[in-house]
């Protein structure tokens, strides 16, 4: 039997796939959370066939008991983060992203 952590991750990945599919974005979870099962790199958990014009949009899903306080959105719509000398990354609610892509 898979560990509690593995089961939690699988449930989260399935939740994301269900949400995307219910909102018209054809997506699939990689078997065993290993992107190689879909022909991608190992770290790919989910692939969306066409995500707002981006073909084979790859998602790495992470679930934690609690996120760091500095990632809290407060009254903002997004949080932009960047590691030193790396590209900025944006944290927004999944449904907000789906709404943006549907209305583009």
Short mmCIF file of N, CA, C and O in Angstrom, two decimals:
data_model
loop_
_atom_site.label_atom_id
_atom_site.label_comp_id
_atom_site.label_asym_id
_atom_site.label_seq_id
_atom_site.Cartn_x
_atom_site.Cartn_y
_atom_site.Cartn_z
N UNK A 1 0.84 -1.18 0.00
CA UNK A 1 0.00 0.00 0.00
C UNK A 1 0.89 1.25 0.00
O UNK A 1 1.91 1.28 0.68
N UNK A 2 0.49 2.24 -0.75
CA UNK A 2 1.25 3.49 -0.85
C UNK A 2 1.23 4.24 0.49
O UNK A 2 0.31 4.09 1.30
N UNK A 3 2.24 5.04 0.71
CA UNK A 3 2.32 5.81 1.95
C UNK A 3 1.20 6.85 2.01
O UNK A 3 0.60 7.21 0.99
N UNK A 4 0.95 7.33 3.22
CA UNK A 4 -0.09 8.34 3.43
C UNK A 4 0.20 9.58 2.59
O UNK A 4 -0.69 10.17 1.98
N UNK A 5 1.47 9.97 2.54
CA UNK A 5 1.88 11.15 1.77
C UNK A 5 1.63 10.94 0.27
O UNK A 5 1.14 11.84 -0.42
N UNK A 6 1.94 9.76 -0.23
CA UNK A 6 1.73 9.44 -1.65
C UNK A 6 0.24 9.47 -2.00
O UNK A 6 -0.16 9.99 -3.03
N UNK A 7 -0.58 8.90 -1.11
CA UNK A 7 -2.03 8.90 -1.35
C UNK A 7 -2.57 10.33 -1.36
O UNK A 7 -3.42 10.67 -2.18
N UNK A 8 -2.08 11.17 -0.45
CA UNK A 8 -2.51 12.56 -0.39
C UNK A 8 -2.14 13.28 -1.69
O UNK A 8 -2.95 14.01 -2.25
N UNK A 9 -0.93 13.05 -2.19
CA UNK A 9 -0.49 13.67 -3.43
C UNK A 9 -1.33 13.22 -4.62
O UNK A 9 -1.71 14.01 -5.48
N UNK A 10 -1.62 11.93 -4.67
CA UNK A 10 -2.44 11.38 -5.76
C UNK A 10 -3.84 11.99 -5.73
O UNK A 10 -4.38 12.36 -6.78
N UNK A 11 -4.43 12.09 -4.54
CA UNK A 11 -5.76 12.71 -4.43
C UNK A 11 -5.73 14.16 -4.93
O UNK A 11 -6.64 14.59 -5.65
N UNK A 12 -4.69 14.89 -4.58
CA UNK A 12 -4.57 16.29 -5.00
C UNK A 12 -4.42 16.39 -6.52
O UNK A 12 -5.08 17.21 -7.16
N UNK A 13 -3.60 15.54 -7.10
CA UNK A 13 -3.43 15.54 -8.56
C UNK A 13 -4.76 15.21 -9.25
O UNK A 13 -5.13 15.86 -10.24
N UNK A 14 -5.48 14.23 -8.74
CA UNK A 14 -6.78 13.87 -9.32
C UNK A 14 -7.78 15.02 -9.18
O UNK A 14 -8.59 15.25 -10.08
N UNK A 15 -7.72 15.74 -8.07
CA UNK A 15 -8.59 16.90 -7.85
C UNK A 15 -8.31 17.99 -8.91
O UNK A 15 -9.24 18.59 -9.46
N UNK A 16 -7.05 18.22 -9.20
CA UNK A 16 -6.68 19.22 -10.21
C UNK A 16 -7.17 18.79 -11.59
O UNK A 16 -7.77 19.59 -12.32
N UNK A 17 -6.94 17.54 -11.94
CA UNK A 17 -7.38 17.02 -13.25
C UNK A 17 -8.90 17.15 -13.38
O UNK A 17 -9.40 17.59 -14.40
N UNK A 18 -9.61 16.76 -12.33
CA UNK A 18 -11.09 16.86 -12.36
C UNK A 18 -11.53 18.31 -12.57
O UNK A 18 -12.39 18.59 -13.40
N UNK A 19 -10.94 19.24 -11.84
CA UNK A 19 -11.28 20.66 -11.97
C UNK A 19 -11.01 21.16 -13.38
O UNK A 19 -11.85 21.84 -13.98
N UNK A 20 -9.86 20.83 -13.92
CA UNK A 20 -9.52 21.27 -15.28
C UNK A 20 -10.49 20.68 -16.30
O UNK A 20 -11.01 21.39 -17.16
N UNK A 21 -10.74 19.37 -16.21
CA UNK A 21 -11.63 18.71 -17.17
C UNK A 21 -13.06 19.26 -17.07
O UNK A 21 -13.71 19.46 -18.10
N UNK A 22 -13.53 19.52 -15.86
CA UNK A 22 -14.88 20.07 -15.70
C UNK A 22 -15.01 21.47 -16.27
O UNK A 22 -16.11 21.92 -16.57
N UNK A 23 -13.88 22.15 -16.43
CA UNK A 23 -13.89 23.51 -16.98
C UNK A 23 -13.42 23.56 -18.43
O UNK A 23 -13.07 24.61 -18.94
N UNK A 24 -13.44 22.41 -19.09
CA UNK A 24 -13.19 22.36 -20.53
C UNK A 24 -11.75 22.24 -20.95
O UNK A 24 -11.44 22.40 -22.14
N UNK A 25 -10.84 21.95 -20.02
CA UNK A 25 -9.43 21.78 -20.37
C UNK A 25 -9.08 20.31 -20.25
O UNK A 25 -8.98 19.77 -19.15
N UNK A 26 -8.90 19.65 -21.40
CA UNK A 26 -8.59 18.22 -21.41
C UNK A 26 -7.24 17.99 -20.75
O UNK A 26 -6.20 18.47 -21.23
N UNK A 27 -7.25 17.26 -19.65
CA UNK A 27 -6.01 17.01 -18.93
C UNK A 27 -5.95 15.57 -18.47
O UNK A 27 -6.96 14.88 -18.38
N UNK A 28 -4.73 15.14 -18.18
CA UNK A 28 -4.50 13.76 -17.74
C UNK A 28 -3.39 13.76 -16.70
O UNK A 28 -2.44 14.53 -16.77
N UNK A 29 -3.54 12.88 -15.72
CA UNK A 29 -2.51 12.70 -14.69
C UNK A 29 -1.54 11.62 -15.16
O UNK A 29 -1.95 10.60 -15.70
N UNK A 30 -0.27 11.86 -14.95
CA UNK A 30 0.71 10.85 -15.34
C UNK A 30 0.67 9.69 -14.36
O UNK A 30 0.48 9.88 -13.15
N UNK A 31 0.79 8.48 -14.86
CA UNK A 31 0.73 7.28 -14.04
C UNK A 31 1.87 7.30 -13.03
O UNK A 31 3.03 7.54 -13.39
N UNK A 32 1.54 7.11 -11.76
CA UNK A 32 2.55 7.08 -10.72
C UNK A 32 3.24 8.41 -10.50
O UNK A 32 4.35 8.46 -9.95
N UNK A 33 2.61 9.50 -10.94
CA UNK A 33 3.20 10.85 -10.83
C UNK A 33 4.54 10.91 -11.52
O UNK A 33 5.44 11.65 -11.12
N UNK A 34 4.69 10.15 -12.57
CA UNK A 34 5.94 10.10 -13.32
C UNK A 34 5.65 10.49 -14.76
O UNK A 34 5.04 9.72 -15.51
N UNK A 35 6.09 11.67 -15.15
CA UNK A 35 5.83 12.18 -16.48
C UNK A 35 6.34 11.31 -17.61
O UNK A 35 5.88 11.40 -18.74
N UNK A 36 7.29 10.42 -17.31
CA UNK A 36 7.81 9.52 -18.34
C UNK A 36 6.71 8.63 -18.90
O UNK A 36 6.78 8.21 -20.05
N UNK A 37 5.68 8.37 -18.08
CA UNK A 37 4.56 7.55 -18.55
C UNK A 37 3.78 8.24 -19.66
O UNK A 37 3.03 7.60 -20.39
N UNK A 38 3.96 9.57 -19.80
CA UNK A 38 3.29 10.34 -20.86
C UNK A 38 4.29 10.86 -21.89
O UNK A 38 3.93 11.63 -22.77
N UNK A 39 5.55 10.47 -21.75
CA UNK A 39 6.57 10.90 -22.69
C UNK A 39 7.24 12.22 -22.33
O UNK A 39 7.85 12.85 -23.19
N UNK A 40 7.13 12.63 -21.07
CA UNK A 40 7.74 13.88 -20.61
C UNK A 40 8.79 13.58 -19.54
O UNK A 40 9.05 12.42 -19.22
N UNK A 41 9.33 14.62 -18.95
CA UNK A 41 10.29 14.45 -17.87
C UNK A 41 9.59 13.87 -16.64
O UNK A 41 8.38 14.00 -16.47
N UNK A 42 10.37 13.27 -15.77
CA UNK A 42 9.85 12.58 -14.59
C UNK A 42 9.04 13.47 -13.66
O UNK A 42 8.09 13.01 -13.02
N UNK A 43 9.36 14.77 -13.58
CA UNK A 43 8.71 15.65 -12.61
C UNK A 43 7.32 16.15 -13.04
O UNK A 43 6.67 16.87 -12.30
N UNK A 44 6.85 15.75 -14.21
CA UNK A 44 5.54 16.19 -14.71
C UNK A 44 4.44 15.32 -14.10
O UNK A 44 4.44 14.10 -14.28
N UNK A 45 3.51 15.95 -13.38
CA UNK A 45 2.40 15.22 -12.75
C UNK A 45 1.15 15.23 -13.62
O UNK A 45 0.41 14.25 -13.65
N UNK A 46 0.88 16.36 -14.29
CA UNK A 46 -0.36 16.54 -15.06
C UNK A 46 -0.01 17.22 -16.37
O UNK A 46 0.83 18.13 -16.40
N UNK A 47 -0.69 16.81 -17.45
CA UNK A 47 -0.53 17.47 -18.74
C UNK A 47 -1.90 17.92 -19.22
O UNK A 47 -2.86 17.14 -19.21
N UNK A 48 -1.98 19.20 -19.61
CA UNK A 48 -3.20 19.75 -20.18
C UNK A 48 -2.94 19.87 -21.68
O UNK A 48 -1.95 20.49 -22.10
N UNK A 49 -3.80 19.26 -22.49
CA UNK A 49 -3.58 19.19 -23.94
C UNK A 49 -3.44 20.57 -24.57
O UNK A 49 -2.55 20.81 -25.37
N UNK A 50 -4.35 21.49 -24.26
CA UNK A 50 -4.32 22.85 -24.81
C UNK A 50 -4.81 23.78 -23.71
O UNK A 50 -5.99 23.84 -23.41
N UNK A 51 -3.89 24.51 -23.11
CA UNK A 51 -4.21 25.37 -21.96
C UNK A 51 -4.06 26.82 -22.40
O UNK A 51 -2.99 27.39 -22.33
N UNK A 52 -5.15 27.38 -22.90
CA UNK A 52 -5.12 28.76 -23.36
C UNK A 52 -4.17 28.98 -24.52
O UNK A 52 -3.52 30.00 -24.62
N UNK A 53 -4.06 27.99 -25.40
CA UNK A 53 -3.18 28.08 -26.55
C UNK A 53 -1.81 27.46 -26.33
O UNK A 53 -1.02 27.35 -27.26
N UNK A 54 -1.52 27.05 -25.11
CA UNK A 54 -0.25 26.38 -24.82
C UNK A 54 -0.47 24.88 -24.94
O UNK A 54 -1.26 24.30 -24.19
N UNK A 55 0.20 24.25 -25.89
CA UNK A 55 0.05 22.81 -26.10
C UNK A 55 0.86 22.05 -25.06
O UNK A 55 1.97 22.44 -24.71
N UNK A 56 0.30 20.96 -24.58
CA UNK A 56 0.96 20.10 -23.59
C UNK A 56 1.51 20.91 -22.41
O UNK A 56 2.69 20.84 -22.08
N UNK A 57 0.63 21.68 -21.77
CA UNK A 57 0.98 22.47 -20.59
C UNK A 57 1.22 21.51 -19.44
O UNK A 57 0.34 20.75 -19.05
N UNK A 58 2.43 21.52 -18.89
CA UNK A 58 2.84 20.56 -17.88
C UNK A 58 2.74 21.18 -16.48
O UNK A 58 3.14 22.30 -16.27
N UNK A 59 2.18 20.40 -15.54
CA UNK A 59 1.97 20.86 -14.17
C UNK A 59 2.68 19.93 -13.19
O UNK A 59 2.57 18.70 -13.30
N UNK A 60 3.38 20.51 -12.25
CA UNK A 60 3.94 19.80 -11.10
C UNK A 60 3.06 20.20 -9.92
O UNK A 60 2.91 21.39 -9.62
N UNK A 61 2.43 19.24 -9.26
CA UNK A 61 1.51 19.52 -8.17
C UNK A 61 2.20 19.27 -6.83
O UNK A 61 2.83 18.23 -6.64
N UNK A 62 2.07 20.21 -5.91
CA UNK A 62 2.63 20.09 -4.57
C UNK A 62 1.53 20.40 -3.56
O UNK A 62 0.83 21.39 -3.70
N UNK A 63 1.41 19.57 -2.57
CA UNK A 63 0.46 19.83 -1.50
C UNK A 63 1.21 19.78 -0.17
O UNK A 63 2.06 18.92 0.03
N UNK A 64 0.92 20.74 0.67
CA UNK A 64 1.58 20.84 1.97
C UNK A 64 0.52 21.11 3.04
O UNK A 64 -0.53 21.69 2.76
N UNK A 65 0.80 20.73 4.25
CA UNK A 65 -0.11 21.00 5.36
C UNK A 65 -0.30 22.50 5.52
O UNK A 65 -1.40 22.99 5.78
N UNK A 66 0.77 23.25 5.34
CA UNK A 66 0.71 24.72 5.44
C UNK A 66 1.76 25.32 4.53
O UNK A 66 2.88 24.82 4.44
N UNK A 67 1.39 26.39 3.85
CA UNK A 67 2.35 27.12 3.03
C UNK A 67 3.05 28.17 3.88
O UNK A 67 2.49 28.62 4.89
N UNK A 68 4.24 28.58 3.48
CA UNK A 68 4.92 29.64 4.22
C UNK A 68 4.06 30.91 4.27
O UNK A 68 3.37 31.23 3.30
N UNK A 69 4.09 31.61 5.37
CA UNK A 69 3.27 32.81 5.55
C UNK A 69 3.53 33.86 4.47
O UNK A 69 2.64 34.60 4.08
N UNK A 70 4.76 33.92 3.95
CA UNK A 70 5.06 34.93 2.94
C UNK A 70 4.36 34.66 1.61
O UNK A 70 4.35 35.51 0.73
N UNK A 71 3.75 33.49 1.46
CA UNK A 71 3.01 33.19 0.23
C UNK A 71 1.52 33.49 0.36
O UNK A 71 0.76 33.31 -0.58
N UNK A 72 1.08 33.96 1.53
CA UNK A 72 -0.32 34.31 1.69
C UNK A 72 -0.68 35.47 0.79
O UNK A 72 0.06 36.44 0.66
N UNK A 73 -1.84 35.39 0.16
CA UNK A 73 -2.25 36.39 -0.80
C UNK A 73 -2.88 37.61 -0.15
O UNK A 73 -2.92 38.68 -0.76
N UNK A 74 -3.41 37.48 1.06
CA UNK A 74 -4.04 38.62 1.72
C UNK A 74 -5.15 39.17 0.84
O UNK A 74 -6.00 38.44 0.35
N UNK A 75 -5.15 40.46 0.60
CA UNK A 75 -6.18 41.09 -0.22
C UNK A 75 -5.76 41.20 -1.68
O UNK A 75 -6.42 41.87 -2.47
N UNK A 76 -4.67 40.54 -2.05
CA UNK A 76 -4.14 40.62 -3.43
C UNK A 76 -4.70 39.49 -4.29
O UNK A 76 -5.21 38.50 -3.79
N UNK A 77 -4.59 39.65 -5.58
CA UNK A 77 -5.04 38.64 -6.54
C UNK A 77 -3.96 37.64 -6.89
O UNK A 77 -4.25 36.56 -7.41
N UNK A 78 -2.71 38.00 -6.66
CA UNK A 78 -1.59 37.12 -7.02
C UNK A 78 -0.39 37.43 -6.14
O UNK A 78 -0.27 38.52 -5.59
N UNK A 79 0.49 36.45 -6.03
CA UNK A 79 1.78 36.63 -5.37
C UNK A 79 2.84 36.28 -6.41
O UNK A 79 2.77 35.23 -7.05
N UNK A 80 3.79 37.16 -6.61
CA UNK A 80 4.90 36.91 -7.53
C UNK A 80 6.15 36.65 -6.68
O UNK A 80 6.47 37.45 -5.79
N UNK A 81 6.81 35.55 -6.94
CA UNK A 81 8.00 35.18 -6.19
C UNK A 81 9.16 34.94 -7.15
O UNK A 81 8.94 34.65 -8.33
N UNK A 82 10.37 35.09 -6.64
CA UNK A 82 11.54 34.83 -7.49
C UNK A 82 12.71 34.45 -6.59
O UNK A 82 12.97 35.09 -5.59
N UNK A 83 13.40 33.41 -6.98
CA UNK A 83 14.67 33.06 -6.35
C UNK A 83 15.74 33.96 -6.94
O UNK A 83 15.58 34.46 -8.07
N UNK A 84 16.83 34.16 -6.23
CA UNK A 84 17.92 34.97 -6.76
C UNK A 84 18.36 34.46 -8.13
O UNK A 84 18.56 33.26 -8.32
N UNK A 85 18.44 35.37 -9.07
CA UNK A 85 18.91 35.10 -10.43
C UNK A 85 18.07 34.06 -11.18
O UNK A 85 18.54 33.35 -12.05
N UNK A 86 16.78 33.96 -10.83
CA UNK A 86 15.87 33.04 -11.51
C UNK A 86 14.70 33.84 -12.08
O UNK A 86 14.58 35.03 -11.84
N UNK A 87 13.83 33.17 -12.82
CA UNK A 87 12.68 33.86 -13.40
C UNK A 87 11.56 34.00 -12.36
O UNK A 87 11.40 33.13 -11.49
N UNK A 88 10.78 35.09 -12.42
CA UNK A 88 9.65 35.25 -11.50
C UNK A 88 8.58 34.18 -11.76
O UNK A 88 8.38 33.75 -12.90
N UNK A 89 7.89 33.79 -10.71
CA UNK A 89 6.80 32.83 -10.80
C UNK A 89 5.58 33.46 -10.12
O UNK A 89 5.72 34.21 -9.17
N UNK A 90 4.40 33.12 -10.62
CA UNK A 90 3.16 33.72 -10.12
C UNK A 90 2.31 32.66 -9.44
O UNK A 90 2.08 31.58 -10.00
N UNK A 91 1.81 32.99 -8.27
CA UNK A 91 0.90 32.14 -7.53
C UNK A 91 -0.48 32.79 -7.55
O UNK A 91 -0.64 33.93 -7.09
N UNK A 92 -1.45 32.09 -8.18
CA UNK A 92 -2.83 32.58 -8.21
C UNK A 92 -3.76 31.38 -8.01
O UNK A 92 -3.37 30.23 -8.28
N UNK A 93 -4.98 31.61 -7.56
CA UNK A 93 -5.93 30.50 -7.43
C UNK A 93 -6.19 29.84 -8.79
O UNK A 93 -6.29 30.53 -9.82
N UNK A 94 -6.29 28.51 -8.80
CA UNK A 94 -6.50 27.77 -10.05
C UNK A 94 -7.72 28.26 -10.81
O UNK A 94 -7.68 28.45 -12.02
N UNK A 95 -8.82 28.51 -10.11
CA UNK A 95 -10.04 28.95 -10.79
C UNK A 95 -9.85 30.34 -11.41
O UNK A 95 -10.46 30.63 -12.45
N UNK A 96 -9.04 31.19 -10.82
CA UNK A 96 -8.74 32.49 -11.43
C UNK A 96 -7.98 32.30 -12.74
O UNK A 96 -8.27 32.96 -13.74
N UNK A 97 -7.01 31.38 -12.74
CA UNK A 97 -6.26 31.10 -13.96
C UNK A 97 -7.17 30.55 -15.05
O UNK A 97 -7.11 30.97 -16.20
N UNK A 98 -8.05 29.64 -14.67
CA UNK A 98 -9.00 29.08 -15.64
C UNK A 98 -9.88 30.19 -16.21
O UNK A 98 -10.10 30.26 -17.42
N UNK A 99 -10.35 31.08 -15.36
CA UNK A 99 -11.16 32.22 -15.83
C UNK A 99 -10.41 33.11 -16.80
O UNK A 99 -10.96 33.56 -17.81
N UNK A 100 -9.15 33.39 -16.50
CA UNK A 100 -8.33 34.22 -17.39
C UNK A 100 -8.19 33.55 -18.75
O UNK A 100 -8.35 34.20 -19.79
N UNK A 101 -7.91 32.26 -18.76
CA UNK A 101 -7.72 31.55 -20.03
C UNK A 101 -9.00 31.40 -20.82
O UNK A 101 -9.00 31.45 -22.05
N UNK A 102 -10.13 31.26 -20.13
CA UNK A 102 -11.42 31.15 -20.83
C UNK A 102 -11.82 32.46 -21.47
O UNK A 102 -12.49 32.46 -22.49
N UNK A 103 -11.40 33.59 -20.90
CA UNK A 103 -11.80 34.89 -21.40
C UNK A 103 -10.77 35.57 -22.27
O UNK A 103 -10.93 36.73 -22.61
N UNK A 104 -9.73 34.86 -22.65
CA UNK A 104 -8.66 35.52 -23.42
C UNK A 104 -9.10 35.90 -24.81
O UNK A 104 -9.99 35.42 -25.38
#
